[in-house]
XYZ file of C-alpha atoms in Angstrom:
702
model
C 66.451 133.051 113.598
C 70.334 132.525 112.558
C 71.643 134.035 109.668
C 72.380 130.527 107.583
C 75.503 132.927 105.914
C 77.305 133.047 109.049
C 77.387 129.471 109.467
C 80.076 126.758 108.429
C 80.160 122.793 108.799
C 83.710 121.853 108.416
C 86.055 118.718 109.268
C 89.330 118.880 110.133
C 91.061 116.004 108.929
C 94.619 114.347 108.201
C 97.396 111.922 108.136
C 97.968 110.445 111.555
C 100.025 112.228 114.446
C 99.152 115.302 111.889
C 97.903 117.755 114.946
C 94.104 117.780 113.785
C 93.545 117.588 117.807
C 95.682 119.855 118.889
C 94.636 122.425 116.146
C 90.650 121.351 117.530
C 92.109 122.098 120.809
C 93.689 125.446 119.969
C 90.329 126.562 117.625
C 87.950 125.675 120.774
C 90.302 127.854 123.079
C 90.398 130.788 120.719
C 86.741 130.686 120.216
C 86.059 130.685 123.790
C 84.792 127.074 124.089
C 87.184 126.126 126.349
C 89.284 128.278 129.316
C 92.240 126.384 129.592
C 94.375 124.065 126.719
C 95.144 120.363 127.439
C 97.384 118.169 125.142
C 96.832 115.062 123.429
C 99.389 113.578 126.009
C 99.404 115.874 128.121
C 100.802 115.386 131.795
C 97.917 116.788 133.629
C 96.377 113.606 132.396
C 92.905 115.483 130.780
C 93.734 115.275 127.337
C 92.344 116.873 124.383
C 88.789 118.256 124.817
C 87.674 115.937 121.881
C 89.248 112.568 123.083
C 86.506 111.841 125.338
C 87.471 107.829 125.257
C 89.039 107.075 127.642
C 91.113 104.694 125.228
C 91.849 108.061 123.340
C 93.121 109.296 125.826
C 95.479 106.271 126.611
C 97.071 105.860 123.018
C 96.901 109.576 122.089
C 94.649 108.926 119.110
C 91.848 109.510 117.894
C 89.552 107.128 117.335
C 85.943 108.329 117.088
C 85.369 111.152 114.902
C 84.164 113.968 117.952
C 81.860 116.957 116.858
C 81.155 120.240 118.711
C 81.170 124.070 117.742
C 81.609 127.279 117.832
C 81.440 130.821 117.337
C 84.380 132.777 115.729
C 83.704 136.871 115.615
C 79.758 136.402 114.211
C 80.049 133.080 112.005
C 79.034 129.552 113.437
C 81.177 127.182 113.219
C 80.376 123.475 113.245
C 83.327 121.177 113.630
C 83.989 117.534 113.612
C 87.388 116.455 114.583
C 88.019 113.134 112.750
C 90.393 109.746 112.796
C 93.849 109.767 111.199
C 94.530 106.007 111.505
C 93.016 104.394 108.369
C 91.577 101.557 110.662
C 89.345 104.095 111.436
C 88.582 105.286 108.021
C 84.721 105.058 108.194
C 85.108 107.789 110.471
C 86.112 109.927 107.952
C 83.557 108.857 105.199
C 80.703 109.530 107.187
C 82.016 113.167 108.359
C 82.875 114.114 104.847
C 79.430 112.571 103.721
C 77.866 115.962 105.786
C 80.283 117.965 105.340
C 80.328 120.973 103.945
C 84.281 122.532 103.783
C 87.541 120.903 105.513
C 90.780 121.564 106.469
C 93.096 119.491 105.582
C 96.201 119.821 108.202
C 99.622 118.581 106.819
C 102.754 117.841 108.448
C 105.471 120.780 107.825
C 108.251 118.150 107.938
C 106.774 114.995 106.346
C 104.178 117.258 103.960
C 101.634 114.962 102.245
C 101.728 111.472 103.319
C 100.060 108.108 102.889
C 96.889 108.905 104.725
C 96.503 112.727 103.526
C 96.378 110.898 99.862
C 93.009 108.502 101.372
C 91.606 111.623 103.280
C 91.679 113.727 99.774
C 90.810 111.058 97.733
C 87.733 111.089 100.661
C 87.298 114.789 100.314
C 86.304 114.789 95.820
C 84.144 111.643 96.138
C 82.113 113.990 98.252
C 83.059 117.025 96.582
C 84.174 118.897 99.434
C 85.946 121.920 99.424
C 88.963 122.390 101.660
C 91.956 125.084 102.472
C 94.866 123.962 104.009
C 96.946 124.327 106.841
C 100.429 123.354 107.014
C 101.146 122.648 110.856
C 104.356 121.519 112.993
C 106.092 124.484 111.614
C 107.910 124.796 114.683
C 109.012 121.414 113.841
C 113.451 120.859 113.460
C 113.502 120.184 109.103
C 110.088 122.143 109.259
C 109.003 123.762 105.194
C 105.923 124.825 104.747
C 106.460 125.916 101.418
C 108.062 122.711 100.307
C 104.924 121.311 101.681
C 102.574 123.366 99.558
C 104.314 122.662 96.564
C 103.957 118.951 97.197
C 99.900 119.185 97.448
C 100.405 120.080 93.765
C 102.826 116.844 93.058
C 101.474 114.655 95.336
C 97.389 115.266 95.078
C 96.958 117.003 92.131
C 95.780 120.616 93.857
C 95.982 124.013 92.557
C 98.101 125.328 95.800
C 97.241 128.971 96.518
C 99.930 130.364 99.194
C 97.865 132.570 101.538
C 100.745 133.456 103.949
C 104.507 132.793 104.268
C 106.196 132.514 108.325
C 108.333 134.428 109.884
C 111.015 132.512 110.944
C 110.805 128.509 111.185
C 111.395 125.435 113.477
C 112.611 127.272 116.600
C 112.670 130.900 115.715
C 108.783 130.953 113.850
C 107.011 133.504 115.381
C 104.318 134.697 113.087
C 103.252 135.009 109.468
C 102.988 137.296 106.675
C 99.490 137.598 105.457
C 99.890 138.182 101.640
C 96.418 139.584 100.683
C 96.796 142.342 103.976
C 100.838 142.360 102.894
C 101.232 142.613 106.520
C 103.188 140.845 109.364
C 101.023 139.414 111.975
C 103.039 138.145 115.604
C 101.149 135.176 118.633
C 101.628 136.964 121.706
C 100.568 136.371 124.995
C 101.149 132.838 127.732
C 99.251 130.939 124.797
C 99.369 133.091 121.261
C 95.789 134.956 122.213
C 97.443 138.588 121.468
C 97.840 139.766 118.045
C 100.492 141.840 116.642
C 100.208 143.883 113.532
C 103.358 144.728 112.234
C 105.095 145.899 109.332
C 107.063 143.273 107.328
C 109.801 142.292 108.352
C 112.745 143.845 105.899
C 114.625 140.377 105.286
C 111.139 139.279 104.016
C 109.780 141.647 101.980
C 111.102 140.381 98.350
C 110.018 136.771 99.293
C 106.588 138.233 100.534
C 106.505 140.222 97.196
C 107.204 136.782 95.122
C 104.757 134.940 96.805
C 102.490 138.170 96.347
C 102.654 137.867 92.651
C 101.856 134.288 93.027
C 98.452 134.381 94.841
C 97.871 136.956 92.343
C 98.829 135.305 89.434
C 96.408 131.917 90.759
C 93.387 134.730 91.032
C 94.002 135.554 87.741
C 93.002 132.310 86.022
C 89.395 133.151 87.935
C 88.745 136.703 87.603
C 88.980 139.205 84.286
C 89.532 142.452 86.579
C 92.121 140.790 88.454
C 93.908 139.378 85.309
C 93.711 142.934 83.443
C 95.440 144.356 86.745
C 97.982 141.632 86.474
C 98.924 142.303 83.239
C 99.637 145.689 84.079
C 102.031 144.754 86.917
C 98.961 146.702 89.422
C 99.936 143.503 91.939
C 99.690 145.792 94.951
C 96.834 147.857 93.746
C 94.153 145.363 93.470
C 91.554 145.541 96.024
C 91.461 143.349 99.519
C 87.806 142.659 98.802
C 88.563 141.276 95.418
C 91.200 138.933 95.958
C 89.305 137.636 98.892
C 85.858 136.562 96.543
C 87.760 135.192 93.820
C 89.668 132.400 96.287
C 86.184 132.107 98.103
C 84.800 131.534 94.311
C 87.840 129.238 93.261
C 87.867 127.198 96.667
C 84.382 126.343 96.420
C 84.110 124.978 92.761
C 87.359 122.909 93.717
C 89.272 124.836 91.610
C 92.142 126.227 94.253
C 93.327 125.041 97.886
C 94.199 128.281 100.058
C 97.373 127.223 101.992
C 97.858 128.331 105.757
C 100.851 127.819 107.950
C 101.436 127.514 111.759
C 102.128 125.894 114.420
C 98.867 124.758 116.597
C 101.384 123.007 119.381
C 103.144 126.993 119.536
C 99.436 128.624 119.928
C 101.112 130.327 115.879
C 98.104 131.348 113.466
C 95.389 129.035 114.330
C 93.237 132.580 114.224
C 94.290 133.581 110.771
C 93.222 130.213 109.821
C 89.360 130.798 111.809
C 89.357 133.795 109.354
C 90.244 131.629 106.427
C 87.534 128.814 107.171
C 84.939 131.942 107.516
C 86.722 134.050 104.112
C 87.313 130.903 101.786
C 84.763 127.653 103.101
C 80.653 127.275 101.710
C 77.708 128.100 103.735
C 75.549 125.198 103.582
C 73.323 127.410 100.785
C 76.991 127.778 98.515
C 76.592 123.665 98.198
C 74.886 122.169 96.266
C 73.143 118.666 97.789
C 70.666 116.098 96.633
C 68.410 113.840 97.534
C 66.452 111.182 95.459
C 62.830 111.356 95.480
C 61.101 107.974 96.106
C 57.940 108.965 94.966
C 59.024 109.647 91.282
C 61.405 106.738 90.097
C 64.442 108.239 92.712
C 65.053 110.934 90.318
C 67.681 113.642 91.887
C 66.186 116.585 93.651
C 68.048 119.701 95.119
C 67.649 120.124 98.121
C 67.434 123.652 99.575
C 69.212 125.416 102.829
C 66.180 126.608 103.787
C 63.900 126.735 107.430
C 60.622 126.650 105.624
C 61.398 123.867 103.498
C 60.247 120.627 104.282
C 62.233 118.797 106.851
C 65.174 116.341 105.356
C 68.031 115.126 107.912
C 70.507 112.405 107.791
C 71.873 110.129 110.639
C 75.788 109.376 109.938
C 76.405 108.267 113.313
C 75.462 105.930 115.984
C 76.693 106.092 119.690
C 75.208 104.084 122.462
C 76.083 106.593 125.625
C 74.650 105.942 128.889
C 71.187 107.898 128.291
C 70.916 104.986 125.017
C 71.455 105.759 121.491
C 72.420 109.164 120.645
C 72.524 109.848 116.862
C 73.985 112.297 115.167
C 71.867 113.961 112.253
C 72.879 116.386 109.703
C 69.825 119.024 109.175
C 70.128 119.578 105.211
C 66.247 121.719 105.281
C 63.869 122.305 107.085
C 63.610 122.505 111.403
C 63.625 119.601 113.338
C 61.954 120.579 116.977
C 61.868 119.277 120.186
C 58.783 116.954 120.428
C 57.743 117.325 116.763
C 57.115 113.571 114.826
C 59.816 112.620 111.990
C 59.974 109.471 109.473
C 62.291 106.632 108.949
C 62.798 106.637 104.971
C 64.096 102.971 105.191
C 61.757 101.630 107.833
C 58.560 104.444 106.964
C 58.310 104.572 110.943
C 56.837 107.834 112.313
C 59.238 108.576 115.719
C 58.706 111.390 118.447
C 61.628 113.417 119.136
C 62.038 113.526 122.932
C 65.147 114.483 123.496
C 67.565 117.088 120.779
C 70.736 118.438 121.932
C 74.204 120.137 120.298
C 77.371 118.426 120.965
C 80.855 119.353 122.800
C 82.714 116.362 122.088
C 81.000 114.354 125.052
C 79.482 117.033 126.779
C 75.642 117.769 125.446
C 73.597 121.153 125.548
C 69.543 120.909 125.443
C 68.214 123.276 123.044
C 64.453 122.953 121.753
C 65.118 123.674 117.787
C 67.820 123.465 114.793
C 67.615 124.526 111.389
C 68.495 124.448 107.970
C 72.385 123.591 107.840
C 72.659 122.478 111.553
C 74.840 119.151 113.116
C 72.938 118.112 115.988
C 72.397 114.624 118.362
C 68.904 113.131 118.919
C 68.199 110.755 121.770
C 65.609 107.486 121.905
C 65.892 106.966 118.273
C 66.007 103.945 116.648
C 67.698 103.522 113.933
C 70.686 102.286 111.523
C 73.405 104.645 110.222
C 73.196 106.247 107.114
C 69.126 107.133 107.310
C 67.350 109.622 106.298
C 64.552 111.318 108.015
C 61.798 113.412 106.778
C 58.729 115.111 108.095
C 56.256 112.857 106.315
C 55.321 115.667 103.782
C 57.810 114.578 101.023
C 59.682 110.828 100.616
C 63.601 111.876 99.987
C 66.383 109.231 100.623
C 70.497 110.373 100.738
C 72.652 108.603 98.831
C 74.546 106.196 101.256
C 78.223 106.912 102.344
C 81.013 104.332 100.972
C 81.571 101.668 103.272
C 85.221 100.131 102.572
C 85.348 96.393 103.313
C 86.937 94.917 106.264
C 90.496 93.407 105.536
C 91.700 91.764 108.048
C 89.857 89.229 110.588
C 89.889 87.857 114.100
C 88.477 84.500 115.914
C 86.775 85.120 119.075
C 85.547 83.300 121.863
C 84.349 84.376 125.630
C 86.547 83.112 128.151
C 84.003 82.575 130.773
C 80.273 80.790 129.269
C 78.475 83.290 131.464
C 80.147 86.275 129.663
C 78.147 85.219 126.196
C 75.398 87.146 126.794
C 77.659 90.179 127.230
C 79.660 89.622 124.499
C 75.938 89.076 121.922
C 74.904 92.604 122.991
C 78.727 94.237 122.335
C 78.595 92.655 119.116
C 75.132 93.825 118.528
C 76.145 97.520 119.346
C 79.224 97.775 117.809
C 77.892 96.286 113.927
C 75.393 99.114 114.772
C 77.624 101.726 114.992
C 80.675 100.865 113.054
C 79.460 99.630 108.865
C 83.126 98.633 108.678
C 83.287 96.372 111.597
C 81.889 93.000 110.884
C 80.224 89.797 112.639
C 79.859 86.191 111.108
C 79.666 82.838 112.877
C 81.455 80.127 110.408
C 78.730 77.310 109.384
C 82.317 74.910 109.343
C 83.645 76.034 112.301
C 81.201 77.358 114.432
C 83.723 79.857 115.649
C 82.963 83.913 115.579
C 84.866 85.985 113.871
C 84.688 89.801 113.675
C 86.269 91.516 110.829
C 87.419 95.167 110.519
C 89.954 97.682 108.971
C 93.204 96.139 110.504
C 94.148 95.050 113.747
C 94.147 98.485 115.899
C 91.084 98.090 114.890
C 90.070 95.374 116.121
C 92.210 95.568 118.930
C 90.610 98.612 120.197
C 87.163 96.514 119.974
C 88.254 93.943 122.074
C 89.688 96.537 124.838
C 85.986 97.977 125.024
C 84.464 94.482 124.867
C 86.443 94.404 128.402
C 86.152 97.731 129.745
C 82.579 98.353 128.762
C 80.850 95.363 128.578
C 83.360 93.535 130.961
C 83.576 90.406 128.670
C 87.444 88.494 129.149
C 87.589 87.551 125.127
C 90.417 85.547 123.647
C 91.534 85.299 120.503
C 93.034 83.595 117.656
C 93.189 83.176 113.640
C 90.193 82.139 112.041
C 90.495 78.766 109.740
C 90.850 79.456 105.934
C 88.442 77.993 104.256
C 89.581 75.650 101.893
C 87.922 73.667 99.791
C 88.423 69.911 97.620
C 88.550 68.870 94.364
C 89.631 66.320 92.169
C 92.454 66.540 88.990
C 91.021 63.511 86.813
C 88.362 61.083 85.672
C 87.442 58.088 88.043
C 84.926 55.091 87.638
C 82.503 54.109 90.562
C 81.040 50.475 91.209
C 79.648 49.845 94.956
C 76.945 47.359 96.231
C 75.443 47.844 99.534
C 74.069 45.094 100.795
C 73.383 43.882 104.283
C 70.690 41.247 106.052
C 69.616 41.511 109.641
C 67.019 39.110 109.585
C 63.392 40.400 108.242
C 63.607 42.962 105.018
C 67.269 43.730 104.723
C 69.045 46.743 102.390
C 70.024 46.841 99.086
C 71.544 48.656 96.191
C 73.864 48.876 93.330
C 75.118 52.427 91.362
C 78.233 52.297 89.165
C 78.998 55.293 86.700
C 81.918 57.786 86.585
C 83.282 60.836 88.249
C 84.704 63.502 86.756
C 86.316 67.371 87.157
C 84.233 70.410 85.864
C 85.588 73.676 86.030
C 85.211 75.625 89.589
C 84.566 79.024 88.538
C 83.558 81.973 91.029
C 83.836 81.356 94.735
C 83.914 77.756 94.381
C 80.245 77.485 96.602
C 79.091 74.031 96.080
C 80.133 73.590 92.393
C 77.931 70.191 91.714
C 76.679 68.545 88.800
C 74.461 65.450 88.459
C 74.060 63.102 85.339
C 71.814 60.546 84.909
C 72.067 57.976 82.144
C 70.446 55.098 83.767
C 68.907 53.284 80.913
C 65.663 50.154 80.647
C 64.577 50.677 84.474
C 68.006 49.159 85.837
C 67.741 51.360 89.172
C 64.077 52.281 89.389
C 63.203 56.327 88.457
C 62.176 56.859 92.782
C 65.457 55.922 93.486
C 67.172 58.189 91.037
C 67.051 61.189 93.539
C 67.829 58.943 96.641
C 71.592 58.408 94.747
C 71.471 62.447 93.745
C 70.997 63.125 97.436
C 73.530 60.652 98.579
C 76.679 62.340 96.348
C 74.870 65.624 97.333
C 75.463 64.016 101.092
C 79.379 63.542 100.630
C 80.201 67.615 99.114
C 79.740 68.682 102.448
C 83.323 67.144 103.653
C 86.095 65.849 101.698
C 88.267 62.771 103.088
C 91.584 64.191 102.694
C 90.790 67.599 105.441
C 87.141 67.413 105.953
C 86.513 70.759 103.946
C 83.452 71.318 100.837
C 84.285 69.733 97.895
C 84.016 71.328 94.917
C 84.233 70.618 91.114
C 82.241 67.238 90.607
C 80.496 66.007 88.415
C 78.809 62.388 89.021
C 77.563 60.467 85.715
C 75.116 57.334 87.204
C 75.149 54.438 84.455
C 73.950 52.069 85.855
C 73.057 49.611 88.751
C 70.805 47.203 90.407
C 67.813 47.043 92.566
C 66.059 44.131 94.964
C 62.253 44.107 94.590
C 62.070 44.278 98.564
C 65.570 44.931 100.086
C 65.761 48.416 98.466
C 64.805 51.604 99.420
C 65.782 55.403 99.467
C 67.968 54.652 102.320
C 69.691 51.944 101.057
C 70.535 54.058 97.608
C 71.600 57.161 99.449
C 74.381 55.030 102.064
C 75.420 53.245 98.387
C 75.766 56.354 96.664
C 78.119 57.800 99.612
C 80.078 54.687 99.318
C 80.471 55.269 95.921
C 81.507 58.718 96.212
C 84.076 58.136 98.502
C 85.577 55.567 96.769
C 85.856 56.997 94.111
C 86.795 60.398 95.468
C 90.589 58.981 96.781
C 91.088 57.474 93.005
C 90.530 60.823 90.970
C 93.873 62.886 92.478
C 91.923 64.295 95.154
C 93.694 67.506 95.958
C 92.882 71.508 97.899
C 92.242 73.898 96.887
C 92.911 77.680 98.904
C 91.094 81.051 98.407
C 93.838 83.623 97.045
C 93.585 87.021 97.645
C 93.936 89.896 95.317
C 95.902 91.989 97.381
C 97.059 95.723 96.738
C 99.458 97.510 97.965
C 100.464 101.833 98.100
C 103.693 102.521 99.329
C 105.983 105.167 98.696
C 108.657 104.361 95.931
C 111.291 103.621 98.140
C 110.135 100.543 99.974
C 108.712 99.497 97.043
C 111.975 96.225 97.000
C 110.955 95.299 100.643
C 106.888 95.093 99.860
C 107.423 92.829 96.444
C 110.283 90.570 98.614
C 108.000 90.367 101.445
C 104.968 89.466 99.529
C 106.791 86.805 97.201
C 107.886 85.218 100.967
C 104.383 84.839 101.250
C 103.710 82.715 98.741
C 102.532 85.599 96.572
C 102.582 86.618 93.073
C 102.959 90.024 91.478
C 100.397 90.493 88.858
C 101.541 94.459 88.160
C 102.748 97.539 89.165
C 102.650 101.358 89.036
C 104.604 104.218 89.582
C 102.977 107.565 90.105
C 104.730 111.036 92.046
C 106.634 108.954 94.477
C 104.032 105.927 94.865
C 104.218 102.225 93.873
C 101.095 100.388 93.329
C 101.714 96.972 93.394
C 98.811 94.238 92.517
C 99.339 90.800 93.284
C 97.551 87.109 94.072
C 98.450 86.195 98.131
C 96.776 82.754 99.804
C 94.964 84.182 102.439
C 96.649 81.804 104.736
C 99.538 83.998 104.348
C 98.096 87.300 104.557
C 97.189 87.007 108.783
C 99.865 89.367 110.123
C 100.362 91.406 106.730
C 99.113 94.965 108.506
C 101.707 94.819 110.920
C 104.268 93.758 108.699
C 103.463 96.228 105.799
C 103.518 98.784 108.371
C 107.113 98.244 110.076
C 108.053 97.907 106.536
C 107.321 101.657 105.231
C 107.115 103.235 108.659
C 103.210 103.404 108.537
C 103.201 104.811 105.452
C 102.077 102.058 103.392
C 98.234 101.240 102.954
C 96.791 97.604 101.093
C 92.901 96.137 100.270
C 92.362 92.575 100.040
C 89.471 90.885 98.201
C 89.076 87.125 97.484
C 89.816 86.616 93.441
C 89.906 82.644 93.135
C 90.613 78.825 94.887
C 93.986 77.730 93.325
C 95.962 74.160 94.305
C 97.967 74.567 96.874
C 101.057 73.288 96.629
C 102.171 69.293 97.243
C 103.948 70.182 100.447
C 101.371 72.690 102.172
C 98.847 69.901 101.621
C 100.893 66.892 102.684
C 100.778 69.538 106.023
C 97.195 70.294 105.981
C 96.517 66.461 105.774
C 98.590 65.990 108.870
C 96.665 69.061 110.859
C 93.054 68.112 109.514
C 93.117 65.036 109.302
C 91.563 64.039 112.511
C 88.923 65.923 111.370
C 87.862 64.217 108.415
C 88.038 61.268 109.833
C 85.140 62.400 112.555
C 83.289 63.468 110.070
C 83.604 60.315 107.947
C 82.603 57.850 110.064
């Protein structure tokens, strides 16, 4: 039986291009999981181990989170390498949801960047303790001690610097361990030979300075260390006491231990692995809760014990060549091959046919797994975010946070024969990725895909081509315009038709007037019946209402739905023989169209609330660009080098914004977009739209 205290579940997260995948590659090498190091954009054409997808190797970026496990000394470490690009943020969300700790990787030159802030926010959301690794200390301009200070200024962390570098940039040789007060050099072809030595003379003063800072940081969490610090005994504190205090304060999220080195130059990785085992929690030290369905969904604390009832959580789905692969984290109990588990969403019982431990896209068959393990199941049909139990308890884990899509594209298969494969691809991708949404626009009949950014959708379109052999063409989606009126107008219309035998006769009169358009302006319509004296028989009043409502489906300006109309029926006439339900419906339609043209018809467009977070240096460019897009700046706020700009911008002007914002801000700004309201379009744009969509409106009227 495994010792759960010697178990770590960690994620590696950071801003794009901070070196996460390179770091994971080194960790796998030093833990003997792989026997050769491959680079992310390596000349050998192999690519990093964790970038298993062909697209990842081509682009040199991580697209999907990848799981593996390794053993360092006597500790088993489950590792998930996550993407850094904001478009694939769901991969970070779902990983942090099931992890006990994380390594926050920071670039030694750029320090805390926009995606570092996003990742930090995600870690806080799931209360994930973390240690920081300042990577790329071999790069020109690297200053890891300044980066540690940025953790405090930009992320409100309490950094605890554990090391100082020996040399920097191209002279980086190793690190000074401030707990042991010894120098460590990483030698040999791949840095696998660690040489311990005295601290170089020129670094002794700096090492003493940062040792005092480390002890002072620990003194806030230990009375024993506080006493020794007050007596000036900074060099006389037991290593074990310092490590125990740092571990406890890290797990409670009070401090962030900061390690440094260079993954690319193979410096400092083994000491970082020591940090993972020394300071990040094991499953017993993390409190995980579930909701008890049998007891009004009251929270219940899960026990990380193998003999407890099974509770596990499916956090990621991948369609593998052998079928659906479901990644699960076991929170309590044991999971074994051939056992039966219950899907808490559907109440269906399923049998575990095959159980595997993942190593990137390779898998190792196992017969059982216990509490704290991250494994994968085959042949289990479920959605992402499903809880499974052994059936003896009715527990459900809370779901992960899923951000709303910010961008959409119209897609269609170039070849009609590919429609079936396109449908399969869309079904699979929406099941795998909760941020990838598909809908069919009921007005235009177009298939629209939605996602977190242009790269996100680009990757899925490329995957459709490669994995499903579907050639798709894309186009900007139609904006969901609406039509309304600005003033009241009377209506009166007589419908008379004689065609031999019984004819058609109906007459209506009344008033059309505008009403307030609220919310999302969907089908806002009201009918008022003021007819007295039987001028229109009661059975034909609903016919008039039905006729008016049918005109709400398409306005006469550009053929889009009409909103904000109140129709008051005041008077009319009928014929004993020729009046009918159909006659009054036709009459009402013609009356509506005549009044609509007199009532100051206008086009409404959807206005989006756009919130941009940008480094303050780019604020001017961002505001200027939003203004060019007919945006109205609602407010701005500034916080430690970052400015948040809130604006209201027409949806029609927001296409291509993700690309523009990235180029304006060197990829450092992010934005969120959500529907706010409908507003009238300016007169000149209304005329352009009537020219563009006029034919559609005529076709719908005829």
